[in-house]
XYZ file of C-alpha atoms in Angstrom:
658
model
C 17.791 -38.991 -20.603
C 20.545 -41.654 -20.834
C 18.156 -44.021 -19.080
C 15.551 -43.122 -21.707
C 17.943 -43.923 -24.595
C 18.739 -47.367 -23.162
C 15.035 -48.098 -22.759
C 14.399 -46.888 -26.300
C 17.070 -49.211 -27.803
C 15.662 -52.151 -25.916
C 12.194 -51.457 -27.274
C 13.498 -51.237 -30.898
C 15.280 -54.578 -30.526
C 12.284 -56.324 -29.032
C 9.423 -55.153 -31.201
C 8.750 -55.833 -34.848
C 6.696 -53.745 -37.244
C 3.616 -55.720 -36.279
C 3.896 -54.278 -32.803
C 3.851 -50.660 -33.933
C 0.855 -49.484 -31.911
C 2.178 -51.019 -28.711
C 5.559 -49.440 -29.480
C 3.980 -45.952 -29.681
C 2.252 -46.559 -26.344
C 5.526 -47.354 -24.617
C 7.227 -44.325 -26.187
C 4.563 -41.987 -24.906
C 4.699 -43.666 -21.441
C 8.429 -43.152 -21.155
C 8.202 -39.568 -22.406
C 5.591 -38.840 -19.766
C 7.755 -40.479 -17.124
C 10.764 -38.325 -18.068
C 8.959 -35.031 -18.539
C 6.888 -34.674 -15.471
C 6.058 -31.067 -14.488
C 7.531 -29.264 -11.526
C 5.922 -29.392 -8.089
C 2.646 -27.468 -7.896
C 3.130 -23.675 -8.116
C 6.887 -23.803 -7.545
C 6.979 -21.360 -10.517
C 4.280 -19.050 -9.053
C 2.207 -19.662 -12.219
C -0.961 -20.046 -10.188
C -0.662 -16.318 -9.622
C -0.201 -16.656 -5.847
C 2.103 -17.955 -3.143
C 0.335 -21.298 -2.632
C 2.936 -23.880 -1.566
C 5.416 -21.234 -0.539
C 6.129 -20.026 3.031
C 6.629 -16.293 3.411
C 8.868 -14.802 6.120
C 9.627 -11.404 7.607
C 12.074 -10.355 10.232
C 15.253 -8.354 10.790
C 18.997 -8.394 10.279
C 21.651 -7.589 12.876
C 25.341 -7.863 13.477
C 26.229 -10.403 16.191
C 29.821 -10.982 17.195
C 31.077 -9.704 13.844
C 28.669 -11.824 11.815
C 25.540 -11.025 9.807
C 22.521 -12.723 11.363
C 19.138 -12.796 9.617
C 16.205 -13.622 11.900
C 13.023 -14.676 10.085
C 9.584 -15.798 11.232
C 6.677 -16.968 9.146
C 4.515 -13.999 8.184
C 1.447 -16.146 7.592
C 1.367 -15.091 3.967
C 2.783 -12.444 1.654
C 3.316 -8.919 2.966
C 2.752 -6.389 0.190
C 5.882 -4.351 1.010
C 8.112 -7.446 1.248
C 6.622 -10.190 -0.981
C 5.266 -8.663 -4.187
C 3.981 -10.845 -7.070
C 4.222 -9.347 -10.576
C 1.806 -10.523 -13.274
C 3.167 -10.472 -16.857
C -0.253 -9.632 -18.253
C -0.290 -6.418 -16.161
C 3.402 -5.582 -15.738
C 4.464 -6.028 -19.386
C 7.223 -3.514 -20.083
C 7.592 -2.543 -16.394
C 11.263 -2.265 -15.338
C 13.073 -1.870 -12.063
C 13.870 1.787 -11.260
C 17.494 1.126 -10.409
C 18.423 -1.827 -12.595
C 16.401 -1.030 -15.729
C 15.736 -4.814 -16.188
C 12.179 -6.180 -16.486
C 10.353 -7.023 -13.293
C 9.103 -10.182 -15.074
C 11.806 -12.757 -15.696
C 12.527 -13.000 -19.458
C 12.258 -16.813 -19.359
C 8.667 -16.743 -20.625
C 7.274 -16.681 -17.093
C 3.804 -15.391 -16.308
C 4.750 -14.336 -12.752
C 7.849 -13.258 -10.853
C 8.395 -12.249 -7.185
C 10.005 -9.166 -5.743
C 11.526 -9.908 -2.362
C 12.188 -6.888 -0.179
C 11.926 -3.141 -0.916
C 13.887 0.096 -1.052
C 12.864 1.462 2.349
C 15.748 0.290 4.541
C 15.074 -0.145 8.298
C 17.249 -3.293 8.808
C 14.341 -5.415 7.445
C 14.714 -8.961 6.286
C 12.330 -11.233 4.327
C 12.295 -14.648 2.748
C 10.329 -17.257 0.845
C 10.836 -21.028 0.916
C 9.410 -24.062 -0.861
C 9.778 -27.756 -0.020
C 9.096 -30.685 -2.274
C 9.993 -34.322 -2.589
C 11.470 -35.729 -5.792
C 9.419 -38.763 -6.978
C 10.969 -42.069 -6.080
C 11.361 -43.025 -9.783
C 12.957 -39.748 -10.876
C 16.726 -40.092 -10.727
C 17.009 -37.576 -13.567
C 15.732 -34.312 -12.175
C 17.029 -30.770 -12.651
C 15.535 -27.410 -11.673
C 16.456 -23.875 -12.735
C 15.766 -20.716 -10.777
C 16.384 -17.103 -11.817
C 17.271 -14.026 -9.728
C 18.037 -10.344 -10.181
C 19.555 -8.135 -7.494
C 19.533 -4.478 -6.340
C 21.805 -3.278 -3.501
C 22.660 0.039 -1.965
C 26.334 0.154 -1.183
C 26.927 2.162 2.020
C 30.494 0.809 2.196
C 29.986 -0.730 5.646
C 31.945 -3.705 6.807
C 31.147 -6.934 4.892
C 28.912 -8.356 7.620
C 26.959 -5.051 7.868
C 26.064 -4.773 4.154
C 22.680 -5.454 2.472
C 22.539 -8.958 0.997
C 20.817 -11.762 -0.925
C 21.168 -15.327 0.309
C 20.198 -18.257 -1.938
C 20.098 -21.642 -0.180
C 19.204 -24.983 -1.785
C 19.191 -27.752 0.746
C 18.739 -31.534 0.608
C 16.710 -31.747 3.803
C 16.707 -35.554 3.789
C 20.484 -35.684 4.121
C 20.875 -32.211 5.758
C 23.141 -31.267 2.873
C 23.590 -27.792 1.360
C 23.819 -28.073 -2.431
C 26.879 -25.884 -2.792
C 26.833 -25.296 -6.569
C 23.349 -23.751 -6.362
C 23.727 -21.760 -3.094
C 25.566 -18.493 -2.479
C 25.433 -15.101 -0.809
C 25.704 -11.679 -2.497
C 26.556 -8.393 -0.780
C 28.148 -5.193 -2.114
C 31.898 -4.805 -1.662
C 32.459 -1.104 -2.588
C 33.284 -2.061 -6.183
C 31.477 -4.043 -8.890
C 30.847 -7.681 -7.996
C 31.210 -10.051 -10.954
C 28.210 -9.595 -13.208
C 27.003 -6.421 -11.385
C 26.703 -2.955 -12.838
C 26.271 0.483 -11.256
C 22.790 1.954 -11.452
C 22.452 5.381 -13.100
C 20.043 6.222 -10.233
C 21.514 6.661 -6.786
C 19.555 6.535 -3.533
C 20.285 9.089 -0.816
C 23.549 9.864 -2.686
C 24.561 6.241 -2.175
C 25.788 4.037 -5.042
C 23.392 1.272 -6.092
C 24.670 -2.000 -7.626
C 22.434 -4.211 -9.759
C 22.598 -7.643 -11.336
C 20.297 -8.488 -14.260
C 18.266 -11.711 -14.379
C 20.620 -14.717 -14.157
C 19.968 -18.454 -13.936
C 21.222 -21.191 -11.643
C 20.783 -24.926 -12.457
C 20.028 -27.220 -9.512
C 21.246 -30.614 -10.591
C 19.279 -33.139 -8.535
C 20.146 -36.276 -10.494
C 20.451 -39.315 -8.300
C 18.306 -37.772 -5.555
C 15.052 -39.624 -6.162
C 12.883 -39.643 -3.061
C 14.858 -36.792 -1.363
C 13.123 -33.716 0.086
C 14.559 -30.478 -1.233
C 14.113 -26.932 0.142
C 14.536 -23.718 -1.832
C 15.116 -20.735 0.492
C 15.600 -17.188 -0.819
C 16.374 -14.377 1.673
C 17.049 -10.616 1.339
C 18.111 -8.125 3.986
C 18.934 -4.461 4.401
C 22.099 -3.220 6.064
C 22.270 -3.942 9.795
C 21.621 -0.247 10.522
C 18.477 1.628 9.447
C 19.106 3.424 6.171
C 20.324 1.206 3.297
C 18.324 -1.367 1.403
C 18.734 -4.574 -0.541
C 16.053 -6.443 -2.540
C 15.875 -9.066 -5.266
C 13.592 -10.663 -7.856
C 13.061 -14.413 -7.885
C 11.497 -16.859 -10.388
C 11.613 -20.647 -10.908
C 11.332 -22.430 -14.261
C 8.132 -24.205 -15.141
C 9.854 -27.430 -16.344
C 11.728 -29.884 -14.113
C 13.434 -32.185 -16.563
C 16.496 -32.261 -18.794
C 14.457 -31.308 -21.898
C 13.744 -27.718 -22.845
C 11.647 -25.579 -25.160
C 11.500 -26.950 -28.687
C 12.792 -30.466 -27.923
C 9.338 -31.818 -28.634
C 7.912 -30.280 -31.793
C 4.938 -30.634 -34.166
C 4.917 -33.120 -37.076
C 4.015 -30.218 -39.373
C 6.637 -27.792 -38.144
C 8.918 -26.392 -40.880
C 11.632 -25.579 -38.370
C 12.638 -26.369 -34.829
C 13.909 -23.734 -32.404
C 15.487 -25.403 -29.391
C 15.886 -22.907 -26.547
C 18.132 -23.497 -23.566
C 17.259 -22.017 -20.134
C 17.606 -18.245 -19.966
C 20.217 -16.424 -17.923
C 23.583 -18.112 -18.420
C 26.849 -16.499 -19.433
C 27.782 -19.053 -22.163
C 25.990 -21.739 -24.155
C 27.731 -24.422 -26.196
C 25.658 -26.904 -28.234
C 26.976 -30.320 -29.240
C 25.782 -33.491 -30.862
C 25.168 -36.436 -28.577
C 28.767 -37.676 -28.855
C 30.256 -34.191 -28.344
C 32.188 -34.644 -31.580
C 30.541 -31.676 -33.237
C 30.012 -28.150 -31.951
C 26.677 -26.901 -33.172
C 26.346 -23.344 -31.805
C 27.039 -20.894 -28.973
C 23.775 -18.992 -28.478
C 20.877 -19.623 -26.095
C 18.777 -20.808 -29.066
C 19.674 -23.217 -31.866
C 17.564 -23.523 -35.005
C 17.134 -26.511 -37.295
C 15.393 -25.918 -40.606
C 14.101 -28.328 -41.711
C 13.805 -30.315 -38.448
C 16.392 -33.073 -37.985
C 15.527 -36.729 -37.913
C 13.151 -37.749 -35.146
C 15.139 -39.061 -32.168
C 18.165 -36.832 -32.683
C 19.812 -36.072 -29.354
C 21.656 -32.816 -28.681
C 23.426 -31.464 -25.622
C 24.079 -27.946 -24.310
C 26.770 -26.973 -21.821
C 25.619 -24.097 -19.549
C 28.167 -21.826 -17.927
C 26.835 -19.495 -15.164
C 27.976 -15.901 -14.813
C 31.363 -15.415 -13.133
C 31.373 -18.560 -11.093
C 27.936 -18.100 -9.474
C 26.834 -21.694 -9.786
C 28.422 -24.741 -11.449
C 28.760 -25.599 -15.082
C 26.044 -28.078 -16.067
C 25.145 -30.065 -19.198
C 21.605 -30.717 -20.266
C 20.397 -33.110 -22.963
C 17.401 -32.973 -25.281
C 15.980 -35.667 -27.597
C 14.079 -34.165 -30.553
C 10.715 -35.823 -31.106
C 7.791 -34.755 -33.329
C 5.041 -35.811 -30.926
C 3.940 -32.347 -29.801
C 0.263 -31.445 -29.937
C -1.290 -28.155 -28.921
C -4.831 -27.471 -27.875
C -5.854 -23.850 -27.594
C -7.704 -22.916 -24.397
C -9.248 -19.426 -24.453
C -10.669 -19.763 -20.953
C -14.161 -19.991 -19.539
C -16.907 -17.578 -20.504
C -16.862 -14.577 -18.117
C -18.517 -11.291 -17.264
C -16.726 -7.949 -17.508
C -18.672 -5.387 -15.471
C -18.200 -1.838 -16.743
C -15.059 -2.896 -18.658
C -13.487 -4.410 -15.565
C -10.541 -6.515 -16.697
C -11.027 -10.314 -16.569
C -8.387 -12.915 -17.337
C -8.523 -14.991 -20.510
C -6.590 -18.089 -21.522
C -4.159 -19.946 -19.334
C -0.518 -19.769 -18.254
C 1.914 -19.509 -21.170
C 3.818 -22.475 -22.515
C 7.367 -21.836 -23.728
C 7.806 -21.964 -27.499
C 4.122 -21.478 -28.222
C 2.908 -18.451 -30.220
C -0.416 -16.864 -29.154
C -2.715 -14.596 -31.061
C -6.143 -13.185 -30.099
C -8.854 -11.645 -32.330
C -10.301 -9.118 -32.086
C -7.669 -7.170 -30.177
C -10.260 -4.619 -29.008
C -10.509 -4.511 -25.226
C -7.437 -6.691 -24.606
C -4.347 -5.679 -22.649
C -2.156 -7.642 -25.125
C -3.381 -9.686 -28.084
C -0.168 -11.706 -28.395
C 0.185 -13.397 -24.988
C -1.400 -16.537 -23.526
C -3.405 -14.887 -20.776
C -4.353 -11.253 -21.455
C -6.957 -9.269 -19.594
C -10.144 -8.343 -21.363
C -12.377 -5.358 -20.680
C -14.576 -4.898 -23.768
C -17.235 -2.196 -24.020
C -19.647 -4.648 -25.644
C -20.333 -8.407 -25.590
C -17.381 -9.924 -27.447
C -16.394 -13.367 -28.639
C -12.599 -13.687 -28.590
C -10.845 -16.325 -30.627
C -7.413 -17.666 -29.548
C -5.074 -19.140 -32.145
C -2.039 -21.094 -30.940
C 0.783 -22.637 -32.919
C 4.273 -23.893 -32.250
C 7.218 -21.564 -32.951
C 7.948 -23.740 -35.971
C 4.552 -23.019 -37.434
C 2.818 -26.309 -36.737
C 0.106 -27.628 -34.366
C -2.348 -24.899 -35.263
C -5.343 -24.843 -32.831
C -8.185 -22.436 -32.112
C -10.655 -21.829 -29.300
C -13.158 -19.129 -28.388
C -14.449 -17.492 -25.209
C -17.402 -15.192 -24.761
C -17.075 -12.100 -22.548
C -20.373 -10.574 -21.587
C -20.025 -6.842 -20.979
C -22.940 -5.350 -18.994
C -22.806 -1.659 -18.179
C -24.107 0.022 -15.023
C -24.535 3.802 -15.143
C -23.254 4.856 -11.723
C -23.744 8.596 -12.163
C -25.173 10.440 -9.186
C -27.395 13.514 -9.720
C -28.142 16.007 -7.011
C -31.158 18.311 -6.896
C -31.032 21.122 -4.314
C -28.246 22.275 -2.026
C -25.856 19.852 -0.292
C -25.412 22.322 2.614
C -28.317 24.240 4.069
C -29.948 25.424 7.307
C -32.817 23.396 8.572
C -34.924 26.510 8.955
C -34.764 27.180 5.204
C -36.887 25.552 2.546
C -33.894 23.841 0.921
C -33.403 20.085 0.543
C -31.031 17.520 -0.938
C -32.492 14.926 -3.300
C -30.343 12.276 -4.996
C -31.126 10.482 -8.253
C -29.492 7.431 -9.904
C -30.245 5.580 -13.074
C -32.539 2.505 -12.909
C -30.880 -0.769 -12.045
C -31.936 -4.308 -11.154
C -31.286 -3.491 -7.476
C -30.323 -0.304 -5.620
C -29.101 0.252 -2.048
C -28.486 3.706 -0.534
C -25.866 4.230 2.194
C -25.169 6.955 4.757
C -21.682 6.991 6.282
C -21.120 3.551 4.677
C -24.118 2.043 6.539
C -27.045 0.710 4.512
C -30.247 2.734 4.903
C -33.269 0.517 5.523
C -35.823 0.444 2.719
C -33.789 2.979 0.679
C -33.926 1.080 -2.626
C -35.381 3.536 -5.174
C -33.786 5.654 -7.865
C -34.751 8.770 -5.813
C -33.599 9.398 -2.274
C -34.033 12.517 -0.059
C -31.385 13.100 2.563
C -32.742 14.155 6.006
C -29.570 13.970 8.080
C -26.006 15.261 7.684
C -23.565 12.659 6.444
C -21.861 11.202 3.395
C -24.151 9.403 0.969
C -23.682 7.019 -1.920
C -25.646 4.269 -3.669
C -24.601 0.812 -4.906
C -26.309 -0.411 -8.078
C -26.566 -4.088 -8.932
C -27.619 -6.143 -11.948
C -28.830 -9.729 -12.162
C -25.527 -10.849 -13.716
C -23.722 -10.186 -10.423
C -22.200 -6.794 -11.241
C -22.233 -3.999 -8.705
C -20.953 -0.484 -8.894
C -20.863 2.383 -6.357
C -21.675 5.993 -7.155
C -19.399 8.730 -6.093
C -19.813 9.822 -2.424
C -21.533 13.126 -1.677
C -21.383 14.937 1.618
C -24.552 16.592 2.970
C -24.583 19.192 5.728
C -27.925 20.062 7.342
C -27.397 22.579 10.164
C -29.539 23.724 13.119
C -28.875 27.416 13.941
C -27.171 28.190 17.235
C -29.212 30.449 19.555
C -27.920 33.974 20.062
C -26.301 35.082 23.325
C -25.411 38.338 25.043
C -21.707 38.856 25.741
C -20.447 40.364 29.046
C -20.201 44.133 29.057
C -16.859 45.407 27.785
C -15.264 48.623 29.089
C -13.088 50.800 26.890
C -10.783 53.635 27.923
C -11.126 56.599 25.565
C -8.284 56.982 23.076
C -7.186 53.391 23.707
C -8.021 50.501 21.368
C -10.061 47.564 22.683
C -10.227 44.312 20.773
C -13.669 42.752 20.837
C -14.346 39.063 20.214
C -17.338 37.279 18.650
C -17.961 33.553 18.658
C -16.003 31.865 15.897
C -18.089 29.138 14.289
C -19.308 30.645 10.997
C -17.857 31.589 7.603
C -18.808 35.267 7.952
C -19.313 37.722 10.825
C -20.867 41.206 10.573
C -20.952 43.766 13.436
C -23.799 46.255 13.311
C -23.514 49.197 13.398
C -20.018 49.582 12.056
C -19.343 52.758 14.139
C -16.020 52.912 16.055
C -14.807 49.561 14.580
C -11.769 49.125 12.356
C -13.336 46.183 10.459
C -16.981 45.284 11.126
C -16.550 42.050 9.096
C -13.828 40.772 11.358
C -14.600 38.240 14.075
C -12.325 40.204 16.380
C -12.617 43.974 15.445
C -10.870 46.800 17.298
C -13.058 49.376 19.076
C -11.744 52.931 19.718
C -13.388 56.248 20.697
C -12.242 59.739 21.730
C -15.033 60.457 24.177
C -17.346 58.644 26.588
C -20.147 56.785 24.844
C -22.180 53.628 25.252
C -22.521 51.421 22.201
C -24.716 48.350 21.609
C -23.658 45.980 18.770
C -25.473 43.112 17.129
C -23.232 40.437 15.669
C -24.605 38.410 12.751
C -22.761 35.037 12.298
C -23.487 33.045 9.184
C -22.467 29.372 8.806
C -21.424 27.431 5.703
C -24.907 25.963 5.556
C -26.565 29.379 5.676
C -27.758 29.353 9.314
C -27.829 32.852 10.927
C -27.134 33.512 14.603
C -27.409 37.027 16.168
C -25.397 37.841 19.319
C -25.197 41.189 21.180
C -22.313 43.077 22.726
C -22.568 46.228 24.886
C -19.457 48.454 25.054
C -19.105 51.266 27.615
C -16.278 53.771 27.263
C -14.804 55.508 30.301
C -12.276 58.346 30.745
C -9.890 56.364 32.879
C -9.259 52.927 34.255
C -11.197 52.281 37.462
C -11.274 49.508 39.988
C -14.189 49.306 42.454
C -14.304 47.094 45.592
C -17.513 47.087 47.691
C -17.080 48.570 51.153
C -19.118 45.762 52.696
C -20.391 42.236 51.919
C -22.545 39.613 53.654
C -21.327 36.019 53.038
C -24.421 34.233 54.385
C -25.181 32.097 51.284
C -28.430 33.833 50.441
C -27.267 34.491 46.924
C -26.910 38.203 47.471
C -23.580 39.913 48.008
C -22.005 36.638 49.215
C -18.605 37.165 47.557
C -16.100 40.025 47.651
C -14.333 40.720 44.383
C -13.199 43.780 42.470
C -15.255 45.387 39.745
C -12.841 46.129 36.892
C -13.505 49.001 34.478
C -10.942 49.183 31.709
C -8.773 46.471 33.214
C -7.845 43.643 30.838
C -5.876 41.526 33.328
C -5.892 41.264 37.125
C -2.494 40.700 38.650
C -3.703 40.005 42.170
C -6.488 40.760 44.689
C -5.339 40.229 48.307
C -7.251 40.536 51.572
C -5.717 40.935 55.050
C -7.274 40.692 58.543
C -6.796 43.234 61.288
C -3.534 41.549 62.336
C -2.069 41.806 58.824
C -2.493 38.114 58.070
C -3.246 37.263 54.389
C -6.600 35.492 54.353
C -7.261 35.509 50.547
C -5.197 35.901 47.376
C -6.892 35.918 44.018
C -4.391 35.641 41.105
C -6.801 35.653 38.216
C -10.506 35.621 37.443
C -11.447 33.725 40.576
C -14.966 33.666 42.054
C -14.000 35.991 44.904
C -13.615 35.761 48.658
C -16.401 33.894 50.534
C -15.408 35.109 54.024
C -13.489 32.000 55.064
C -9.865 31.295 55.913
C -8.529 27.736 55.861
C -12.119 26.506 55.863
C -13.125 28.522 58.915
C -15.778 31.286 58.868
C -14.240 34.684 59.660
C -16.057 36.870 62.191
C -17.596 40.207 61.325
C -15.066 43.021 61.135
C -12.975 45.155 58.824
C -10.472 43.799 56.353
C -7.846 45.525 54.227
C -7.730 44.789 50.448
C -5.043 45.385 47.873
C -5.626 45.000 44.150
C -3.413 45.378 41.066
C -4.359 45.094 37.364
C -3.203 45.847 33.828
C -5.308 48.475 32.163
C -6.455 48.617 28.592
C -3.903 51.383 28.152
C -1.227 48.799 29.156
C -0.503 50.618 32.434
C -0.311 48.963 35.862
C -2.969 50.155 38.364
C -2.740 49.482 42.083
C -5.410 50.362 44.652
C -5.922 49.820 48.395
C -8.981 50.027 50.621
C -11.121 48.699 53.482
C -14.193 46.549 53.459
C -16.465 45.302 56.207
C -17.601 41.675 56.609
C -21.118 41.585 58.050
C -22.740 38.437 59.497
């Protein structure tokens, strides 16, 4: 700005009143030269991370030092690089710190770096830019807010935030703008204890604060901003931060340029400093000590003021910024481009906010906020919105309009018939949707060929939905609906069950339906149970039919024959012929009233064990170690557990015949 004042004086000396138009041209040229915007999207105001590099990694302790290892993540990771939009997150605050997630510097977007999940995670974002060769006056302001768990580990083990501003051209760390935070077991300067603990661990927070990066005299240098957060070096405790960068990269600030018809000027210094002291250009007069200073009426054009900025508790260096008050500001309202809001889906209006500008939208119906630069609109009907902008001092009034077309698609799904039925019944499932410009039906998320009508009949089991389209480009999906079309299982006959009188026997039906009925119900404790208990006091034979009904209504009928006996019996044939003719080829016990066989052993005439069945094996095939045994007599021994829970052991002789 000092360079600007010298240039200005030279112009006044050189030009006469006859050169007024050329004088104005030079003034505007110099103003443009000294008020260039920041590098593209350094302030996240594009609503994305374009220009930024995102990192993820881990933190560890190495030889008593904290080491953060980061690698490019190829883009933002939702759990570690979260972008907040002021139009959506208005009023949203951090759970622990209570401060807004959007920086109160008038920003449209702010970034949350890290999370509260622990796991010795680390993350970072960086931005590199080169200061123009003709910009020896260049300053930048970034803002941060911090949340730490304090597990009271050693210093190098604690969660942390690292802020690094580096002159890459000269490999020089800019000390006044770079520092590291980590909890120390007591409040750090500017920190406060959260009312909400995490895992019974104290949480320390720091509200949004600002740091000035004074880059004067560094024209042509490449600068890197690098912000890093990390959990503790173990697995439990977290640390995260919020980051934002100011939109302006010059020594002037909001209100320095005002409208010719303003009735007052509000000059606002950058947000987030501990102390503000305003002075005239010679520092002979102290003008105020707040972030904002007001002049009503505006002072003479060309008045220069200065503000001394003191950061919180030594985090950063004291800096002085200058502003020359000029009444050359003009505003042009921009309501945005005409758009379509499908079924009241929110669309963005306007543009990124400009500090010191007052915004107002009419009508307010369907808007998320009628008093910001870029609200979201989701009107129920076609609506023309008018944006009115003016400077904070009341001047530079401008208006613009935008048309939001609001088509509506009725995505209701009607169902005629049952959604679960047996294929043998006369039921069906027919879907209906409201007419649309185009319709596509889907089964299990796959488009069904030639299924493009308002009516669709399901012929297979699956999950169905339709997508409805209109010619304006809107599309909407119906709710999904599951359809179950079953084929009945064929009935089977279960193996004969033997029951010992006066002893309970648990029967078992197949378990694939929603209901089971045993018929008749005689001798059963619960005929509607899949596994009822059978018990009699005398010898009887009972045949049951089991009706199994599925959720879709299919009916399957099985049969079970139960034979009751007085006592447990084990029969072993006295002869068998293992000649592979399919008749009497195997020797095995016939179990009556035995629920579990312990063993069935066969010995040859020399007492050698030739077969040992431990469970429900096929039986003995007349071989031993792969060799056919000759005809002769063999001794068998069998043991089983009866239905009465008694052990039964029997011994006998059988003849192998070849």
